[in-house]
Amino acid sequence: MNPNIETFIGCDCPFEMADIVLFGAPFDSTTSFRPGARFGSSAMRHESFGLETYSPYQDKDLTDCRVFDSGDLELCFGSAEAALHDIEARAEEILSAGKLPLLLGGEHLVTLGSVRAVHKRHPEMHIIHFDAHADLRDDYLGAKLSHACVIRRCHELVGDGHIHQFCIRSGDREEFRFAKDHTDLHPFCFDGLDTLTEALARSGAPVYFTIDLDCLDPSAFPGTGTPEAGGVTFPQLLEAIRMVARTNVVGADVNELAPMLDPSGVSTAAACKVLRELLLALSE
Amino acid sequence: MNPNIETFIGCDCPFEMADIVLFGAPFDSTTSFRPGARFGSSAMRHESFGLETYSPYQDKDLTDCRVFDSGDLELCFGSAEAALHDIEARAEEILSAGKLPLLLGGEHLVTLGSVRAVHKRHPEMHIIHFDAHADLRDDYLGAKLSHACVIRRCHELVGDGHIHQFCIRSGDREEFRFAKDHTDLHPFCFDGLDTLTEALARSGAPVYFTIDLDCLDPSAFPGTGTPEAGGVTFPQLLEAIRMVARTNVVGADVNELAPMLDPSGVSTAAACKVLRELLLALSE
Amino acid sequence: MNPNIETFIGCDCPFEMADIVLFGAPFDSTTSFRPGARFGSSAMRHESFGLETYSPYQDKDLTDCRVFDSGDLELCFGSAEAALHDIEARAEEILSAGKLPLLLGGEHLVTLGSVRAVHKRHPEMHIIHFDAHADLRDDYLGAKLSHACVIRRCHELVGDGHIHQFCIRSGDREEFRFAKDHTDLHPFCFDGLDTLTEALARSGAPVYFTIDLDCLDPSAFPGTGTPEAGGVTFPQLLEAIRMVARTNVVGADVNELAPMLDPSGVSTAAACKVLRELLLALSE
Amino acid sequence: MNPNIETFIGCDCPFEMADIVLFGAPFDSTTSFRPGARFGSSAMRHESFGLETYSPYQDKDLTDCRVFDSGDLELCFGSAEAALHDIEARAEEILSAGKLPLLLGGEHLVTLGSVRAVHKRHPEMHIIHFDAHADLRDDYLGAKLSHACVIRRCHELVGDGHIHQFCIRSGDREEFRFAKDHTDLHPFCFDGLDTLTEALARSGAPVYFTIDLDCLDPSAFPGTGTPEAGGVTFPQLLEAIRMVARTNVVGADVNELAPMLDPSGVSTAAACKVLRELLLALSE
Amino acid sequence: MNPNIETFIGCDCPFEMADIVLFGAPFDSTTSFRPGARFGSSAMRHESFGLETYSPYQDKDLTDCRVFDSGDLELCFGSAEAALHDIEARAEEILSAGKLPLLLGGEHLVTLGSVRAVHKRHPEMHIIHFDAHADLRDDYLGAKLSHACVIRRCHELVGDGHIHQFCIRSGDREEFRFAKDHTDLHPFCFDGLDTLTEALARSGAPVYFTIDLDCLDPSAFPGTGTPEAGGVTFPQLLEAIRMVARTNVVGADVNELAPMLDPSGVSTAAACKVLRELLLALSE
Amino acid sequence: MNPNIETFIGCDCPFEMADIVLFGAPFDSTTSFRPGARFGSSAMRHESFGLETYSPYQDKDLTDCRVFDSGDLELCFGSAEAALHDIEARAEEILSAGKLPLLLGGEHLVTLGSVRAVHKRHPEMHIIHFDAHADLRDDYLGAKLSHACVIRRCHELVGDGHIHQFCIRSGDREEFRFAKDHTDLHPFCFDGLDTLTEALARSGAPVYFTIDLDCLDPSAFPGTGTPEAGGVTFPQLLEAIRMVARTNVVGADVNELAPMLDPSGVSTAAACKVLRELLLALSE
């Protein structure tokens, strides 16, 4: 009789043989509006059994991929720095083993832990960022480590011209001004993504890919802390993911599912499907 | 003083004079993920009073149609075969009276009861199937009578080339392979429906029309057991229904509303409108 | 230490210096299906702090506008006439001070109070009406003052050809017939709005602008008493609002958010954004 | 094939043979806090099928009683007087036929319609009132016909000493002062009910029995507009009902279930059980 | 890096060394009213991490007990007999290893699988049954294997005088009559349990202990398919569990948590605590 | 026309004339299980308008008390120390003005800010603590500033014998051991409170009174992060509050309402009533 192992569906490859390693960061302490993203990774794992492993979009099956799911980290609520430290350590451990770390948030701040680890190995890396929010504040009510500042902190690591933002439709005026000078911001949708990913794919530059699921329209994804009307559709997101997957992705994350905010369960189901499609696309 | 008769709005024609007869099958025992479709037919009847009988889409009014609503069958939970038997008997009774049976599910398995009855009278019939799921498994955890197998069971009755599937975006690899050889599967959307329905209309072939409401995108219809992102819009579904209604429809059903899964009530309201438009379209 | 002032975000200009004055009418006594719009204005104020004051759609910021939020009226439930009287009085007070009254409902009937006040000063005014429902019944179960009759009552004030209805997709047959003779009804969407607003802008005619938020598709806005599938998208509504704002708007309202009907909070967030964009568009 | 008749479980006696007649008043227009009681009677009817007809408390079965359920009245929202008129007319019709009218609210104001009808036949009648709220205001924001004034209006009919209030734990200071002089108010619980009902039973005086379900503690009955902590338990209420039933009850009602406010369904289930026990107790 | 093992909190003893073995039966196909108990065992496991392992009631700690959690069986929806077969097989496997099987439902029918296995080894066993419902019907709409018949089926195995029922407050008249002749039924509460358990403890007779959590009052436990007002309190249940644990318990189960029916999560938390206290009490 | 001032009902005394000052601390960053207490203070203010200002329990009226409500602090999420600093500063400001600070949480950690301020003025103070949880951990996952450690941090300030805990029914073994040596812990209920408060009242010792609302049973108060079955009833809590109010209370707080976790609204209503009764009891 065996103990009860719970993974994202089809992600039961042993660690040693895996190409991709999932790890969850159930953290949302800096969320300023509606918390609950801490339950995102666990809900995706739990509800993934309502999903098929086969994708008719890509005609691929998760059972043919090699993915290991290492479960959720046990993070300290109330200390952003401690949480980021543990996330970074886990990402480094995965990178050291020559595997791709795929982080499941949690709030978007968790990305910084993973980006720090990837950046040490790939200082020239680019970041492709799908989000409703610019996340470019310098601080939020005095805090430098906040979900609203995460891309600004990333910018301090990777510098001008290395951050590519899509679907952005919310931020204060100052963030949009900052973006004009320092990042490659595409408002509202994916316009320009095809050109960008073709260029990045040609160059072979390492790419960190961070998906804040609130880039989706709230009609498709209501279960998130700060829903922003006017987002992209699910098929648009799938197509965009496949574009990015053609570049040299060296790290990735999926964030900001707050499952309790959507009692219909549709948001969790959509997040599971996004993850399946991302895993399939990243498995060559 | 009269007893409290509850029908779908505008469906109060006496049985004898009716062209179409509604009957509900509150059954969801084989649902493998989230149950609740058993409450679908009753919720549609109950909430239909928030709807107008007049449709500006078709410029027709339910009060001009002749529809009788016979309420819900009392079905045995836990025995799929017994439930299918009672559904088949009711459909036969309606067909014997020369009327069109319109079944309200319940989970999709209930379709099989109605299809069996119609098939006896129309062995050459075609099935037009709107759904997110292929429903073509041979068995599900050993059960042959499962919502996930219902179209496979129908195929055993009507054979190759007689099943036309639209909007399909979920299934295991085996189901899609089966479809390639045995059914006319159109993934994701309604592409090809116009050609098909024109041909069927010309031929006068009898058509059974089964609508799994989860063909709709979850943004429009979250209240269903297994929501699948990437579906069709409500206006697309209405247009498709009007296309099918131009063929020789001899039986129909609407399935898989699980009203408790959508506390906003939007799914039930949408289901009511789909039924109104279907009834209007079928009433020449 | 100051008392706790709660306004819609960024609307803290003193009354004397304001161009636009918000006032809430928490009334839904005549709602015939699902009540709850009484909580709309208060929820918008409360949840607006999840919103940015800056709009990347218009590149404007609420902090640059002059808007005063006077809170909610205390209205008598159970008496439509008394409630309308108080709404009219408040609108008159705002108009007397040379400011634009912007009413937050509540059910759609509240519009009549505001329209009465504006009509006294602008008897030649036009009404631009976004709604899923025609609201043109002469009475509803005997009541002349009902949400279902509000535009019919407005028509008695402004007469033929002065009411322009968009997105309408529900009503009884009689309402559509009435519209044919007396109003300028555009079903389903915003077709024709560009031509209309250009003509009105050229003429300088005073315009009252009433938005029933259920013109939006329920996927974007489920939290409303009578959701009607088949509505417009959020970006379409934003664009339409900017068109209308180019005319000579002398009064406006936003209605029919019933926040408790959408536990995800997405509807309230969307309503807040609609109001932000409307305020920005009306602030030249 | 029969149309779909929906009654409260076990209440399918023909009108002519019935001793008790149920009728619903789906009205809540004057509710000042959270509406939704309009759905109470219909939810009780709908959910009663989760209940047994047999009561182990009284060792009686509803199938042995003679109860007719006449469904819900169609009442005009927005006009309290019109609604009360229709309720009174229905109660009179039932009384004329020599049967006991049992009204299902709706908000508590509906009681006034029924009391008016009963009072015409029994001018000396007593009222036994279970409620968390005194409902003794002279007006509420100017309205004389409000749920908060209903017992005050009843007092104008029956006069001092004829109203007996139990479980009262909310009201303004003025209401408690009024009660001191004019009604027989028992705060918080059922203390004194045994003595009272014995005396009334001995005298044979006609009694109108009105139950506002919010007399129950919110832990047992959260689904009501204005829940008040500190109420009675379900077994206490059952026992109290049986005490009152020993008097000469000539009319009764059960009010203030707002089913949508309790997504667990427990409140509706409790209301159904209260009604079952009341019907069994009234059927000698 | 380890895979993600999910157990009930503190139940991570290896199988070989365990005294008690948990196993889940996520089955609710025969539920006649509101389904959802299929999610009970998994929710208890998932939410147990909000619980402490230490009990101040018993001054014991789960970390000192030896419990193995084998996760959920994969059961076939739609076939009660197949599901019972798999449950029986698992219980037998645990009994063969000399350990106590503790089954987590699921609907109450699952008990029959476990009882069949225990009965083979202990044909003289007694059953102590906590429940709101008698579950003594001979069939339910024709089905012999239904949640409403489970104790009747058990009676066919163990015979008269071996079933002891407590807290029963719902059933049809026939069930109560059957109980009078064949079972030891204590209505409403735990009266008589102390005497019974003392006698059973003295005799050393083997006892199967089945807890339908709806014995609790719905105020403490709303998340169940058929809530019945008038139940016992949580402290009463804890005390009763400790009484039963003093007998020779050879098998046990905890059933009928339907977590989605209680969005507050209180029911799942209560179920977790019941299980903790039961495990602690059974670990001498 | 005035701006929209929102206070807890009846708390509109100007600051200068007030005896008691309310202030909210919308903080829950260290909550380890289910967040949402950040919305507690604002929900209480918002929903208090469903409450009467008059209490029949104490025959007093809030309109006769002098309470100022200063609204919510704007606290930094993600930094417990910064939040505590701001809370302490506000409490000091209130104490300096000679008024009693009454803090509304937020999670229980916020108490520490207020206790620090009060302790400076009253180093010999006692703390009376109502809670389901001991909150005596030395750290939680490494964090010293956590809701699970707040009373331990308070103990470091006030020392042995100055902390009196009631209703405690959850904690790890170590916490209960710590309590045995250092605090005056009364498990499960209020036993011993009468003796304690009489002694404290006689001595005139300054008392800080902290109420974690989860001391209430979850049936009465489900809307909290970590509900613990087996708590006290609402009337028991009211009585206990009145006992404590007879001592020399120099500071107080009410914590841990998480309104979104209870969609019925009953928890918020109960919290409002607790606050009303506390304010009335503290206003001699």
PDB file of C-alpha atoms in Angstrom, chain A residues 4-66:
ATOM      1  CA  ASN A   4      -0.714   9.397  -1.356  1.00  0.00           C
ATOM      2  CA  ILE A   5       1.453  11.257  -3.879  1.00  0.00           C
ATOM      3  CA  GLU A   6      -0.191  14.319  -5.368  1.00  0.00           C
ATOM      4  CA  THR A   7       1.311  15.904  -8.476  1.00  0.00           C
ATOM      5  CA  PHE A   8       0.068  18.003 -11.325  1.00  0.00           C
ATOM      6  CA  ILE A   9      -1.515  15.503 -13.698  1.00  0.00           C
ATOM      7  CA  GLY A  10       1.009  13.564 -15.791  1.00  0.00           C
ATOM      8  CA  CYS A  11       4.012  15.064 -13.954  1.00  0.00           C
ATOM      9  CA  ASP A  12       5.251  11.935 -12.249  1.00  0.00           C
ATOM     10  CA  CYS A  13       8.652  11.535 -13.876  1.00  0.00           C
ATOM     11  CA  PRO A  14      11.393  10.865 -11.269  1.00  0.00           C
ATOM     12  CA  PHE A  15      13.474  13.939 -10.505  1.00  0.00           C
ATOM     13  CA  GLU A  16      16.630  12.507 -11.980  1.00  0.00           C
ATOM     14  CA  MET A  17      15.089  11.874 -15.391  1.00  0.00           C
ATOM     15  CA  ALA A  18      13.044  15.042 -15.585  1.00  0.00           C
ATOM     16  CA  ASP A  19      13.599  17.910 -18.042  1.00  0.00           C
ATOM     17  CA  ILE A  20      11.312  20.295 -16.217  1.00  0.00           C
ATOM     18  CA  VAL A  21      10.768  20.612 -12.479  1.00  0.00           C
ATOM     19  CA  LEU A  22       7.643  22.182 -11.017  1.00  0.00           C
ATOM     20  CA  PHE A  23       7.763  23.838  -7.602  1.00  0.00           C
ATOM     21  CA  GLY A  24       5.102  25.846  -5.828  1.00  0.00           C
ATOM     22  CA  ALA A  25       5.540  29.045  -3.826  1.00  0.00           C
ATOM     23  CA  PRO A  26       2.390  29.500  -1.741  1.00  0.00           C
ATOM     24  CA  PHE A  27       3.081  33.093  -0.753  1.00  0.00           C
ATOM     25  CA  ASP A  28       0.931  36.230  -0.955  1.00  0.00           C
ATOM     26  CA  SER A  29       1.951  38.349   2.016  1.00  0.00           C
ATOM     27  CA  THR A  30       2.560  41.528   0.016  1.00  0.00           C
ATOM     28  CA  THR A  31      -0.685  41.351  -1.953  1.00  0.00           C
ATOM     29  CA  SER A  32      -2.235  44.757  -1.401  1.00  0.00           C
ATOM     30  CA  PHE A  33      -5.829  44.185  -2.508  1.00  0.00           C
ATOM     31  CA  ARG A  34      -7.332  40.681  -2.266  1.00  0.00           C
ATOM     32  CA  PRO A  35      -5.101  37.877  -0.973  1.00  0.00           C
ATOM     33  CA  GLY A  36      -5.499  34.188  -1.789  1.00  0.00           C
ATOM     34  CA  ALA A  37      -2.821  33.506  -4.430  1.00  0.00           C
ATOM     35  CA  ARG A  38      -1.083  31.386  -1.785  1.00  0.00           C
ATOM     36  CA  PHE A  39      -3.592  28.664  -2.637  1.00  0.00           C
ATOM     37  CA  GLY A  40      -2.907  28.819  -6.389  1.00  0.00           C
ATOM     38  CA  SER A  41      -0.255  26.150  -6.853  1.00  0.00           C
ATOM     39  CA  SER A  42      -1.969  23.661  -4.615  1.00  0.00           C
ATOM     40  CA  ALA A  43      -5.335  24.177  -6.308  1.00  0.00           C
ATOM     41  CA  MET A  44      -3.791  23.633  -9.738  1.00  0.00           C
ATOM     42  CA  ARG A  45      -2.268  20.357  -8.574  1.00  0.00           C
ATOM     43  CA  HIS A  46      -5.514  19.287  -6.924  1.00  0.00           C
ATOM     44  CA  GLU A  47      -7.872  20.167  -9.757  1.00  0.00           C
ATOM     45  CA  SER A  48      -5.615  19.024 -12.585  1.00  0.00           C
ATOM     46  CA  PHE A  49      -7.351  15.664 -12.468  1.00  0.00           C
ATOM     47  CA  GLY A  50     -10.318  17.204 -14.226  1.00  0.00           C
ATOM     48  CA  LEU A  51      -7.999  17.779 -17.182  1.00  0.00           C
ATOM     49  CA  GLU A  52      -6.887  15.442 -19.965  1.00  0.00           C
ATOM     50  CA  THR A  53      -3.135  14.954 -20.431  1.00  0.00           C
ATOM     51  CA  TYR A  54      -3.618  15.164 -24.202  1.00  0.00           C
ATOM     52  CA  SER A  55      -3.835  18.517 -25.995  1.00  0.00           C
ATOM     53  CA  PRO A  56      -5.660  18.731 -29.304  1.00  0.00           C
ATOM     54  CA  TYR A  57      -4.118  22.185 -29.733  1.00  0.00           C
ATOM     55  CA  GLN A  58      -0.591  20.796 -29.947  1.00  0.00           C
ATOM     56  CA  ASP A  59      -1.389  17.115 -30.580  1.00  0.00           C
ATOM     57  CA  LYS A  60       0.927  16.206 -27.704  1.00  0.00           C
ATOM     58  CA  ASP A  61       0.449  14.344 -24.447  1.00  0.00           C
ATOM     59  CA  LEU A  62       1.872  15.150 -21.004  1.00  0.00           C
ATOM     60  CA  THR A  63       2.527  11.457 -20.523  1.00  0.00           C
ATOM     61  CA  ASP A  64       5.189  11.755 -23.211  1.00  0.00           C
ATOM     62  CA  CYS A  65       6.971  14.616 -21.409  1.00  0.00           C
ATOM     63  CA  ARG A  66       9.405  14.351 -18.516  1.00  0.00           C
TER      64      ARG A  66
END
